[in-house]
Amino acid sequence: MRVQDVGEFGLIDRLARRVGQHGADVVVGLGDDTAVVRSPERRGTYLLLTCDVQVEGVHFSVDSIDPVRLGRRLAAINLSDVAAMGGTPRYFLLSLAMPQDTEVSFLEGLYDGLRQEAEPLGTMIVGGNVTRNAILILDAFLLGEVRPDELLLRSGAQVGDRVLVTGRLGASRAGLALLRGEARGLAAEVREALLEAHLAPRARVREGRSLAGSRGVTAMIDLSDGLASDVGHLCQASNVGVRIWAETLPVDAATSLAARASGSDQLAWALHGGEDYELCFTAPPGKVKQLSQAVLEATGTPLTVVGEILPPEQGLLLAGPDGRDNPLQPAGWDHLARRQAADPS
């Protein structure tokens, strides 16, 4: 059996079973956005540990992204994991594997971009490693922290909860369409906004902290693989079902324009596009107004109710514009599968 036969998430499940039981200091191991461990030095604090790798030719092309944006992107995908736990990011480590003819100025720009995202959050770059390689590989490790009573996991959703998202969905997929030459004739400001959403997304760290401090959220995950896939991960961890309401999915005007220009379905982009790095979370209906007001006042970011949590036997559903339920089909990127999940657009 090869990894292409089991796919990314199948491999993770198999390796998790081999890791076995953790010690008493490990609160959460494999299976959430970050690992969570008790701090041996600071009682009353949990440490959040996450890492993510960006590989040339798989995650990015040096011909389509400048080094500053690449650094910002690398920071954001790690910061987003800590945001999804309601935590505060603290320290970055970065390992670089690169060809020997890599321009030093490119790496300096990379670090400038990383700092642009990290430093406003009080997050420092404190070390790393460099080595030679045939292609550019960037591997970042991030340490964060959170109060135990503010920790948010994927596993707390309850039947009757509402499903909410921060910001807008599908913009990153629209930016990818521009890079592929699929959407033409758009105004310069529209193109720039969508390219920025794809090449240098912003992690919702402040929004995550606001939600954690509210004590009104029951479960949370960040949207890296697309709403349909990631809400499925949340439901699996919480042992619940879900109904997503297609008509309520928040899509901005620029994304709608790009979808029309490329002959694509903006609903498919919102559900399956991935790499939006918005937060998806659940909360009791009575908490929705309070949460929306608190996050908007603290960060300026709107929240949108996009669905409801169901009993597990009802499964994962998508209520279409006609009000009829259909299966909610995850269709996102799998790094290791023999065939990638189809892009419905």
mmCIF file of C-alpha atoms in Angstrom:
data_model
loop_
_atom_site.group_PDB
_atom_site.id
_atom_site.type_symbol
_atom_site.label_atom_id
_atom_site.label_comp_id
_atom_site.label_asym_id
_atom_site.label_seq_id
_atom_site.Cartn_x
_atom_site.Cartn_y
_atom_site.Cartn_z
ATOM 1 C CA MET A 1 0.000 0.000 0.000
ATOM 2 C CA ARG A 2 1.252 3.467 -0.905
ATOM 3 C CA VAL A 3 0.297 6.862 0.446
ATOM 4 C CA GLN A 4 -1.558 7.670 -2.785
ATOM 5 C CA ASP A 5 -3.879 4.762 -2.003
ATOM 6 C CA VAL A 6 -4.909 6.011 1.454
ATOM 7 C CA GLY A 7 -4.771 9.763 0.832
ATOM 8 C CA GLU A 8 -3.806 12.587 3.163
ATOM 9 C CA PHE A 9 -6.427 12.128 5.865
ATOM 10 C CA GLY A 10 -6.295 8.343 5.744
ATOM 11 C CA LEU A 11 -2.542 8.515 6.321
ATOM 12 C CA ILE A 12 -2.967 10.924 9.225
ATOM 13 C CA ASP A 13 -5.475 8.547 10.844
ATOM 14 C CA ARG A 14 -3.131 5.578 10.452
ATOM 15 C CA LEU A 15 -0.140 7.433 11.872
ATOM 16 C CA ALA A 16 -2.196 8.792 14.753
ATOM 17 C CA ARG A 17 -3.041 5.236 15.799
ATOM 18 C CA ARG A 18 0.666 4.393 15.890
ATOM 19 C CA VAL A 19 1.501 7.350 18.117
ATOM 20 C CA GLY A 20 -0.477 5.765 20.949
ATOM 21 C CA GLN A 21 -1.388 7.309 24.269
ATOM 22 C CA HIS A 22 0.070 10.622 25.381
ATOM 23 C CA GLY A 23 1.187 11.690 28.842
ATOM 24 C CA ALA A 24 -0.921 13.708 31.224
ATOM 25 C CA ASP A 25 0.511 16.998 29.950
ATOM 26 C CA VAL A 26 -0.933 16.483 26.448
ATOM 27 C CA VAL A 27 -4.453 17.889 26.307
ATOM 28 C CA VAL A 28 -4.966 17.393 22.548
ATOM 29 C CA GLY A 29 -2.695 15.448 20.207
ATOM 30 C CA LEU A 30 -3.332 14.724 16.549
ATOM 31 C CA GLY A 31 -6.753 15.636 15.190
ATOM 32 C CA ASP A 32 -7.304 19.363 15.764
ATOM 33 C CA ASP A 33 -5.861 22.536 14.283
ATOM 34 C CA THR A 34 -2.978 22.477 16.776
ATOM 35 C CA ALA A 35 -1.641 20.193 19.466
ATOM 36 C CA VAL A 36 -2.380 21.421 22.990
ATOM 37 C CA VAL A 37 -0.102 20.782 25.979
ATOM 38 C CA ARG A 38 -0.023 22.068 29.534
ATOM 39 C CA SER A 39 2.781 24.512 30.164
ATOM 40 C CA PRO A 40 5.184 23.044 32.740
ATOM 41 C CA GLU A 41 6.393 26.507 33.709
ATOM 42 C CA ARG A 42 3.227 28.582 33.554
ATOM 43 C CA ARG A 43 0.324 27.041 35.409
ATOM 44 C CA GLY A 44 -3.043 27.983 33.992
ATOM 45 C CA THR A 45 -1.682 28.206 30.433
ATOM 46 C CA TYR A 46 -1.919 25.786 27.544
ATOM 47 C CA LEU A 47 0.707 25.804 24.803
ATOM 48 C CA LEU A 48 -0.453 25.499 21.175
ATOM 49 C CA LEU A 49 1.928 23.851 18.702
ATOM 50 C CA THR A 50 1.491 23.746 14.939
ATOM 51 C CA CYS A 51 3.607 23.498 11.782
ATOM 52 C CA ASP A 52 2.960 23.787 8.076
ATOM 53 C CA VAL A 53 5.100 23.347 4.997
ATOM 54 C CA GLN A 54 4.990 25.157 1.655
ATOM 55 C CA VAL A 55 6.659 23.348 -1.249
ATOM 56 C CA GLU A 56 7.595 24.938 -4.569
ATOM 57 C CA GLY A 57 5.577 23.382 -7.357
ATOM 58 C CA VAL A 58 2.951 22.047 -4.945
ATOM 59 C CA HIS A 59 1.778 25.060 -2.915
ATOM 60 C CA PHE A 60 3.280 27.946 -4.862
ATOM 61 C CA SER A 61 5.238 28.924 -7.949
ATOM 62 C CA VAL A 62 8.042 31.463 -7.655
ATOM 63 C CA ASP A 63 6.885 32.826 -11.020
ATOM 64 C CA SER A 64 3.456 33.794 -9.672
ATOM 65 C CA ILE A 65 4.173 35.090 -6.172
ATOM 66 C CA ASP A 66 6.650 37.667 -4.934
ATOM 67 C CA PRO A 67 8.770 36.803 -1.854
ATOM 68 C CA VAL A 68 7.038 39.243 0.493
ATOM 69 C CA ARG A 69 3.641 37.779 -0.250
ATOM 70 C CA LEU A 70 5.075 34.283 0.081
ATOM 71 C CA GLY A 71 6.333 35.135 3.557
ATOM 72 C CA ARG A 72 2.982 36.605 4.496
ATOM 73 C CA ARG A 73 1.230 33.495 3.202
ATOM 74 C CA LEU A 74 3.520 31.186 5.165
ATOM 75 C CA ALA A 75 2.820 33.172 8.323
ATOM 76 C CA ALA A 76 -0.935 33.258 7.779
ATOM 77 C CA ILE A 77 -1.479 29.537 7.323
ATOM 78 C CA ASN A 78 0.213 28.859 10.660
ATOM 79 C CA LEU A 79 -1.325 31.814 12.476
ATOM 80 C CA SER A 80 -4.743 30.625 11.308
ATOM 81 C CA ASP A 81 -4.316 27.322 13.143
ATOM 82 C CA VAL A 82 -3.681 29.139 16.422
ATOM 83 C CA ALA A 83 -6.606 31.467 15.673
ATOM 84 C CA ALA A 84 -8.899 28.448 15.303
ATOM 85 C CA MET A 85 -8.047 27.396 18.877
ATOM 86 C CA GLY A 86 -8.815 30.873 20.239
ATOM 87 C CA GLY A 87 -5.128 31.350 21.022
ATOM 88 C CA THR A 88 -2.413 33.971 20.889
ATOM 89 C CA PRO A 89 0.594 33.252 18.611
ATOM 90 C CA ARG A 90 4.013 33.792 20.222
ATOM 91 C CA TYR A 91 7.078 32.327 18.490
ATOM 92 C CA PHE A 92 7.973 31.215 14.949
ATOM 93 C CA LEU A 93 10.727 28.841 13.852
ATOM 94 C CA LEU A 94 11.427 28.543 10.128
ATOM 95 C CA SER A 95 13.389 25.867 8.270
ATOM 96 C CA LEU A 96 14.496 26.655 4.717
ATOM 97 C CA ALA A 97 15.567 24.095 2.113
ATOM 98 C CA MET A 98 16.700 25.810 -1.077
ATOM 99 C CA PRO A 99 18.756 25.574 -4.250
ATOM 100 C CA GLN A 100 22.223 27.076 -3.932
ATOM 101 C CA ASP A 101 21.509 29.638 -6.639
ATOM 102 C CA THR A 102 18.557 31.139 -4.729
ATOM 103 C CA GLU A 103 18.852 34.921 -4.591
ATOM 104 C CA VAL A 104 19.580 36.238 -1.105
ATOM 105 C CA SER A 105 17.211 39.140 -1.785
ATOM 106 C CA PHE A 106 14.375 36.633 -2.323
ATOM 107 C CA LEU A 107 14.917 35.166 1.148
ATOM 108 C CA GLU A 108 15.181 38.628 2.684
ATOM 109 C CA GLY A 109 11.825 39.499 1.120
ATOM 110 C CA LEU A 110 10.388 36.247 2.463
ATOM 111 C CA TYR A 111 11.384 37.197 5.996
ATOM 112 C CA ASP A 112 10.050 40.727 5.533
ATOM 113 C CA GLY A 113 6.651 39.255 4.634
ATOM 114 C CA LEU A 114 6.718 36.871 7.569
ATOM 115 C CA ARG A 115 7.467 39.763 9.908
ATOM 116 C CA GLN A 116 4.687 41.885 8.414
ATOM 117 C CA GLU A 117 2.102 39.327 9.520
ATOM 118 C CA ALA A 118 3.740 38.231 12.781
ATOM 119 C CA GLU A 119 4.968 41.390 14.468
ATOM 120 C CA PRO A 120 1.625 43.286 14.662
ATOM 121 C CA LEU A 121 0.347 40.302 16.656
ATOM 122 C CA GLY A 122 3.322 40.356 19.022
ATOM 123 C CA THR A 123 4.722 37.201 17.435
ATOM 124 C CA MET A 124 8.500 36.847 17.081
ATOM 125 C CA ILE A 125 10.719 34.846 14.727
ATOM 126 C CA VAL A 126 13.235 33.221 17.054
ATOM 127 C CA GLY A 127 15.171 30.648 15.028
ATOM 128 C CA GLY A 128 15.184 27.914 12.423
ATOM 129 C CA ASN A 129 17.454 26.008 10.063
ATOM 130 C CA VAL A 130 18.775 26.143 6.488
ATOM 131 C CA THR A 131 19.878 23.395 4.106
ATOM 132 C CA ARG A 132 20.412 22.723 0.416
ATOM 133 C CA ASN A 133 17.713 21.190 -1.782
ATOM 134 C CA ALA A 134 16.713 20.940 -5.429
ATOM 135 C CA ILE A 135 13.557 23.038 -4.893
ATOM 136 C CA LEU A 136 12.449 25.620 -2.348
ATOM 137 C CA ILE A 137 10.744 24.198 0.758
ATOM 138 C CA LEU A 138 9.548 26.394 3.616
ATOM 139 C CA ASP A 139 8.650 24.674 6.878
ATOM 140 C CA ALA A 140 7.338 26.862 9.692
ATOM 141 C CA PHE A 141 6.654 25.927 13.305
ATOM 142 C CA LEU A 142 4.543 28.179 15.518
ATOM 143 C CA LEU A 143 4.120 28.164 19.281
ATOM 144 C CA GLY A 144 1.077 29.887 20.756
ATOM 145 C CA GLU A 145 -0.780 29.926 24.033
ATOM 146 C CA VAL A 146 -4.316 30.056 25.363
ATOM 147 C CA ARG A 147 -6.081 30.088 28.709
ATOM 148 C CA PRO A 148 -7.649 26.687 29.446
ATOM 149 C CA ASP A 149 -11.107 28.233 29.844
ATOM 150 C CA GLU A 150 -10.814 29.905 26.416
ATOM 151 C CA LEU A 151 -9.541 26.917 24.434
ATOM 152 C CA LEU A 152 -11.758 26.105 21.439
ATOM 153 C CA LEU A 153 -11.734 22.664 19.813
ATOM 154 C CA ARG A 154 -13.493 21.065 16.862
ATOM 155 C CA SER A 155 -15.310 18.693 19.160
ATOM 156 C CA GLY A 156 -17.832 20.791 21.094
ATOM 157 C CA ALA A 157 -20.679 21.432 18.633
ATOM 158 C CA GLN A 158 -24.166 20.649 19.942
ATOM 159 C CA VAL A 159 -27.398 19.814 18.137
ATOM 160 C CA GLY A 160 -29.307 23.050 17.561
ATOM 161 C CA ASP A 161 -26.195 25.236 17.380
ATOM 162 C CA ARG A 162 -25.871 27.639 14.496
ATOM 163 C CA VAL A 163 -22.879 27.482 12.130
ATOM 164 C CA LEU A 164 -21.151 30.798 11.457
ATOM 165 C CA VAL A 165 -18.197 32.027 9.419
ATOM 166 C CA THR A 166 -16.074 35.144 9.554
ATOM 167 C CA GLY A 167 -15.655 37.377 6.519
ATOM 168 C CA ARG A 168 -16.341 36.169 2.985
ATOM 169 C CA LEU A 169 -15.890 32.855 1.152
ATOM 170 C CA GLY A 170 -14.495 31.954 -2.255
ATOM 171 C CA ALA A 171 -12.145 34.915 -2.772
ATOM 172 C CA SER A 172 -9.000 32.778 -2.694
ATOM 173 C CA ARG A 173 -10.437 30.463 -5.364
ATOM 174 C CA ALA A 174 -11.281 33.520 -7.434
ATOM 175 C CA GLY A 175 -7.664 34.683 -7.147
ATOM 176 C CA LEU A 176 -6.508 31.265 -8.323
ATOM 177 C CA ALA A 177 -8.793 31.595 -11.351
ATOM 178 C CA LEU A 178 -7.027 34.851 -12.217
ATOM 179 C CA LEU A 179 -3.605 33.207 -11.981
ATOM 180 C CA ARG A 180 -4.821 30.442 -14.270
ATOM 181 C CA GLY A 181 -6.111 32.930 -16.818
ATOM 182 C CA GLU A 182 -9.692 31.751 -16.334
ATOM 183 C CA ALA A 183 -11.220 35.152 -15.496
ATOM 184 C CA ARG A 184 -10.527 38.029 -17.869
ATOM 185 C CA GLY A 185 -11.770 41.573 -18.312
ATOM 186 C CA LEU A 186 -11.913 42.493 -14.618
ATOM 187 C CA ALA A 187 -11.034 45.941 -13.311
ATOM 188 C CA ALA A 188 -7.544 46.365 -11.864
ATOM 189 C CA GLU A 189 -8.781 46.915 -8.316
ATOM 190 C CA VAL A 190 -10.908 43.768 -8.470
ATOM 191 C CA ARG A 191 -7.987 41.708 -9.742
ATOM 192 C CA GLU A 192 -5.647 43.031 -7.062
ATOM 193 C CA ALA A 193 -8.104 42.307 -4.231
ATOM 194 C CA LEU A 194 -8.627 38.730 -5.398
ATOM 195 C CA LEU A 195 -4.943 38.056 -5.998
ATOM 196 C CA GLU A 196 -4.196 39.360 -2.515
ATOM 197 C CA ALA A 197 -6.841 37.038 -1.053
ATOM 198 C CA HIS A 198 -5.195 34.042 -2.711
ATOM 199 C CA LEU A 199 -1.505 34.886 -2.472
ATOM 200 C CA ALA A 200 -1.440 36.529 0.957
ATOM 201 C CA PRO A 201 -4.531 35.653 3.035
ATOM 202 C CA ARG A 202 -4.934 37.200 6.488
ATOM 203 C CA ALA A 203 -5.330 34.963 9.522
ATOM 204 C CA ARG A 204 -8.286 35.804 11.768
ATOM 205 C CA VAL A 205 -6.263 35.850 15.001
ATOM 206 C CA ARG A 206 -8.002 38.829 16.582
ATOM 207 C CA GLU A 207 -11.388 37.429 15.634
ATOM 208 C CA GLY A 208 -10.443 34.098 17.205
ATOM 209 C CA ARG A 209 -9.377 35.802 20.419
ATOM 210 C CA SER A 210 -12.639 37.756 20.531
ATOM 211 C CA LEU A 211 -14.687 34.594 20.037
ATOM 212 C CA ALA A 212 -12.712 32.699 22.673
ATOM 213 C CA GLY A 213 -13.146 35.503 25.179
ATOM 214 C CA SER A 214 -16.903 35.578 24.621
ATOM 215 C CA ARG A 215 -17.339 32.065 26.093
ATOM 216 C CA GLY A 216 -20.217 31.628 23.629
ATOM 217 C CA VAL A 217 -18.561 29.384 21.012
ATOM 218 C CA THR A 218 -18.908 25.600 21.218
ATOM 219 C CA ALA A 219 -16.503 24.464 18.432
ATOM 220 C CA MET A 220 -14.250 26.091 15.838
ATOM 221 C CA ILE A 221 -12.037 25.270 12.843
ATOM 222 C CA ASP A 222 -10.262 27.350 10.201
ATOM 223 C CA LEU A 223 -11.226 27.078 6.537
ATOM 224 C CA SER A 224 -8.142 25.815 4.751
ATOM 225 C CA ASP A 225 -9.692 23.000 2.685
ATOM 226 C CA GLY A 226 -13.045 24.656 1.962
ATOM 227 C CA LEU A 227 -16.251 25.013 3.975
ATOM 228 C CA ALA A 228 -17.755 21.687 2.868
ATOM 229 C CA SER A 229 -14.652 19.715 3.874
ATOM 230 C CA ASP A 230 -13.781 21.596 7.039
ATOM 231 C CA VAL A 231 -17.279 21.702 8.509
ATOM 232 C CA GLY A 232 -17.266 17.946 7.907
ATOM 233 C CA HIS A 233 -14.119 17.641 10.047
ATOM 234 C CA LEU A 234 -15.830 19.647 12.784
ATOM 235 C CA CYS A 235 -18.923 17.466 12.612
ATOM 236 C CA GLN A 236 -16.884 14.273 12.730
ATOM 237 C CA ALA A 237 -15.009 15.485 15.820
ATOM 238 C CA SER A 238 -18.265 16.568 17.489
ATOM 239 C CA ASN A 239 -20.303 13.507 16.374
ATOM 240 C CA VAL A 240 -23.042 15.651 14.850
ATOM 241 C CA GLY A 241 -24.591 16.379 11.472
ATOM 242 C CA VAL A 242 -25.066 19.710 9.741
ATOM 243 C CA ARG A 243 -27.275 21.559 7.278
ATOM 244 C CA ILE A 244 -25.544 24.366 5.365
ATOM 245 C CA TRP A 245 -27.815 26.985 3.796
ATOM 246 C CA ALA A 246 -26.564 27.777 0.302
ATOM 247 C CA GLU A 247 -28.402 31.091 0.048
ATOM 248 C CA THR A 248 -26.677 32.549 3.118
ATOM 249 C CA LEU A 249 -23.060 31.881 2.122
ATOM 250 C CA PRO A 250 -21.218 35.235 2.122
ATOM 251 C CA VAL A 251 -19.605 35.928 -1.256
ATOM 252 C CA ASP A 252 -18.296 39.412 -2.058
ATOM 253 C CA ALA A 253 -18.897 41.316 -5.281
ATOM 254 C CA ALA A 254 -15.354 40.788 -6.596
ATOM 255 C CA THR A 255 -15.652 37.015 -6.263
ATOM 256 C CA SER A 256 -19.039 37.050 -7.983
ATOM 257 C CA LEU A 257 -17.575 39.053 -10.877
ATOM 258 C CA ALA A 258 -14.691 36.602 -11.245
ATOM 259 C CA ALA A 259 -17.025 33.615 -11.193
ATOM 260 C CA ARG A 260 -19.167 35.088 -13.965
ATOM 261 C CA ALA A 261 -16.116 36.061 -16.008
ATOM 262 C CA SER A 262 -14.747 32.509 -15.822
ATOM 263 C CA GLY A 263 -18.078 30.758 -16.336
ATOM 264 C CA SER A 264 -17.848 29.209 -12.870
ATOM 265 C CA ASP A 265 -20.288 28.709 -10.015
ATOM 266 C CA GLN A 266 -19.672 31.053 -7.087
ATOM 267 C CA LEU A 267 -21.490 28.623 -4.777
ATOM 268 C CA ALA A 268 -18.958 25.925 -5.642
ATOM 269 C CA TRP A 269 -16.120 28.347 -4.920
ATOM 270 C CA ALA A 270 -17.630 29.273 -1.546
ATOM 271 C CA LEU A 271 -18.137 25.625 -0.567
ATOM 272 C CA HIS A 272 -15.027 23.993 -1.999
ATOM 273 C CA GLY A 273 -12.520 26.652 -3.024
ATOM 274 C CA GLY A 274 -10.347 26.405 0.077
ATOM 275 C CA GLU A 275 -7.528 28.596 1.391
ATOM 276 C CA ASP A 276 -9.864 31.367 2.560
ATOM 277 C CA TYR A 277 -8.529 30.947 6.121
ATOM 278 C CA GLU A 278 -11.740 32.279 7.585
ATOM 279 C CA LEU A 279 -12.986 30.815 10.867
ATOM 280 C CA CYS A 280 -15.982 28.474 10.947
ATOM 281 C CA PHE A 281 -17.589 27.948 14.348
ATOM 282 C CA THR A 282 -20.732 26.908 16.154
ATOM 283 C CA ALA A 283 -22.743 28.662 18.833
ATOM 284 C CA PRO A 284 -26.199 28.421 20.439
ATOM 285 C CA PRO A 285 -28.836 30.523 18.627
ATOM 286 C CA GLY A 286 -29.193 32.812 21.630
ATOM 287 C CA LYS A 287 -25.508 33.776 21.446
ATOM 288 C CA VAL A 288 -25.360 34.705 17.753
ATOM 289 C CA LYS A 289 -26.312 38.383 18.057
ATOM 290 C CA GLN A 290 -23.939 38.969 20.961
ATOM 291 C CA LEU A 291 -21.051 37.285 19.171
ATOM 292 C CA SER A 292 -21.683 39.189 15.935
ATOM 293 C CA GLN A 293 -21.708 42.537 17.715
ATOM 294 C CA ALA A 294 -18.614 41.744 19.787
ATOM 295 C CA VAL A 295 -16.468 40.597 16.840
ATOM 296 C CA LEU A 296 -17.603 43.455 14.599
ATOM 297 C CA GLU A 297 -16.809 46.033 17.286
ATOM 298 C CA ALA A 298 -13.440 44.475 18.138
ATOM 299 C CA THR A 299 -12.177 43.740 14.614
ATOM 300 C CA GLY A 300 -14.534 45.169 11.982
ATOM 301 C CA THR A 301 -15.110 41.660 10.602
ATOM 302 C CA PRO A 302 -18.712 40.567 9.941
ATOM 303 C CA LEU A 303 -20.054 37.161 10.946
ATOM 304 C CA THR A 304 -22.618 35.240 8.904
ATOM 305 C CA VAL A 305 -24.881 32.390 9.981
ATOM 306 C CA VAL A 306 -24.546 29.708 7.296
ATOM 307 C CA GLY A 307 -26.211 26.648 8.801
ATOM 308 C CA GLU A 308 -27.354 24.583 11.756
ATOM 309 C CA ILE A 309 -26.085 21.540 13.631
ATOM 310 C CA LEU A 310 -28.210 18.396 13.311
ATOM 311 C CA PRO A 311 -28.298 14.987 15.006
ATOM 312 C CA PRO A 312 -25.535 12.741 13.617
ATOM 313 C CA GLU A 313 -27.928 10.363 11.879
ATOM 314 C CA GLN A 314 -29.071 13.179 9.560
ATOM 315 C CA GLY A 315 -25.586 13.474 8.079
ATOM 316 C CA LEU A 316 -24.127 16.408 6.159
ATOM 317 C CA LEU A 317 -26.676 18.340 4.114
ATOM 318 C CA LEU A 318 -26.779 21.341 1.800
ATOM 319 C CA ALA A 319 -30.070 23.213 1.568
ATOM 320 C CA GLY A 320 -30.167 24.584 -1.965
ATOM 321 C CA PRO A 321 -31.821 27.801 -3.181
ATOM 322 C CA ASP A 322 -35.019 25.797 -3.694
ATOM 323 C CA GLY A 323 -34.986 24.785 -0.017
ATOM 324 C CA ARG A 324 -34.447 21.103 -0.782
ATOM 325 C CA ASP A 325 -31.755 19.145 1.014
ATOM 326 C CA ASN A 326 -28.944 17.463 -0.888
ATOM 327 C CA PRO A 327 -25.842 15.707 0.426
ATOM 328 C CA LEU A 328 -23.054 18.121 1.291
ATOM 329 C CA GLN A 329 -20.172 16.705 -0.722
ATOM 330 C CA PRO A 330 -16.646 17.597 0.359
ATOM 331 C CA ALA A 331 -14.483 18.329 -2.665
ATOM 332 C CA GLY A 332 -11.110 19.738 -1.677
ATOM 333 C CA TRP A 333 -7.418 19.195 -2.038
ATOM 334 C CA ASP A 334 -5.806 15.973 -0.865
ATOM 335 C CA HIS A 335 -2.013 16.205 -1.066
ATOM 336 C CA LEU A 336 -1.417 12.469 -1.276
ATOM 337 C CA ALA A 337 -4.409 10.865 -3.004
ATOM 338 C CA ARG A 338 -4.028 9.095 -6.333
ATOM 339 C CA ARG A 339 -6.726 11.413 -7.653
ATOM 340 C CA GLN A 340 -7.443 14.836 -6.283
ATOM 341 C CA ALA A 341 -11.029 15.539 -5.286
ATOM 342 C CA ALA A 342 -12.808 17.162 -8.195
ATOM 343 C CA ASP A 343 -13.287 20.909 -8.306
ATOM 344 C CA PRO A 344 -17.058 21.226 -8.816
ATOM 345 C CA SER A 345 -16.641 24.560 -10.550
#
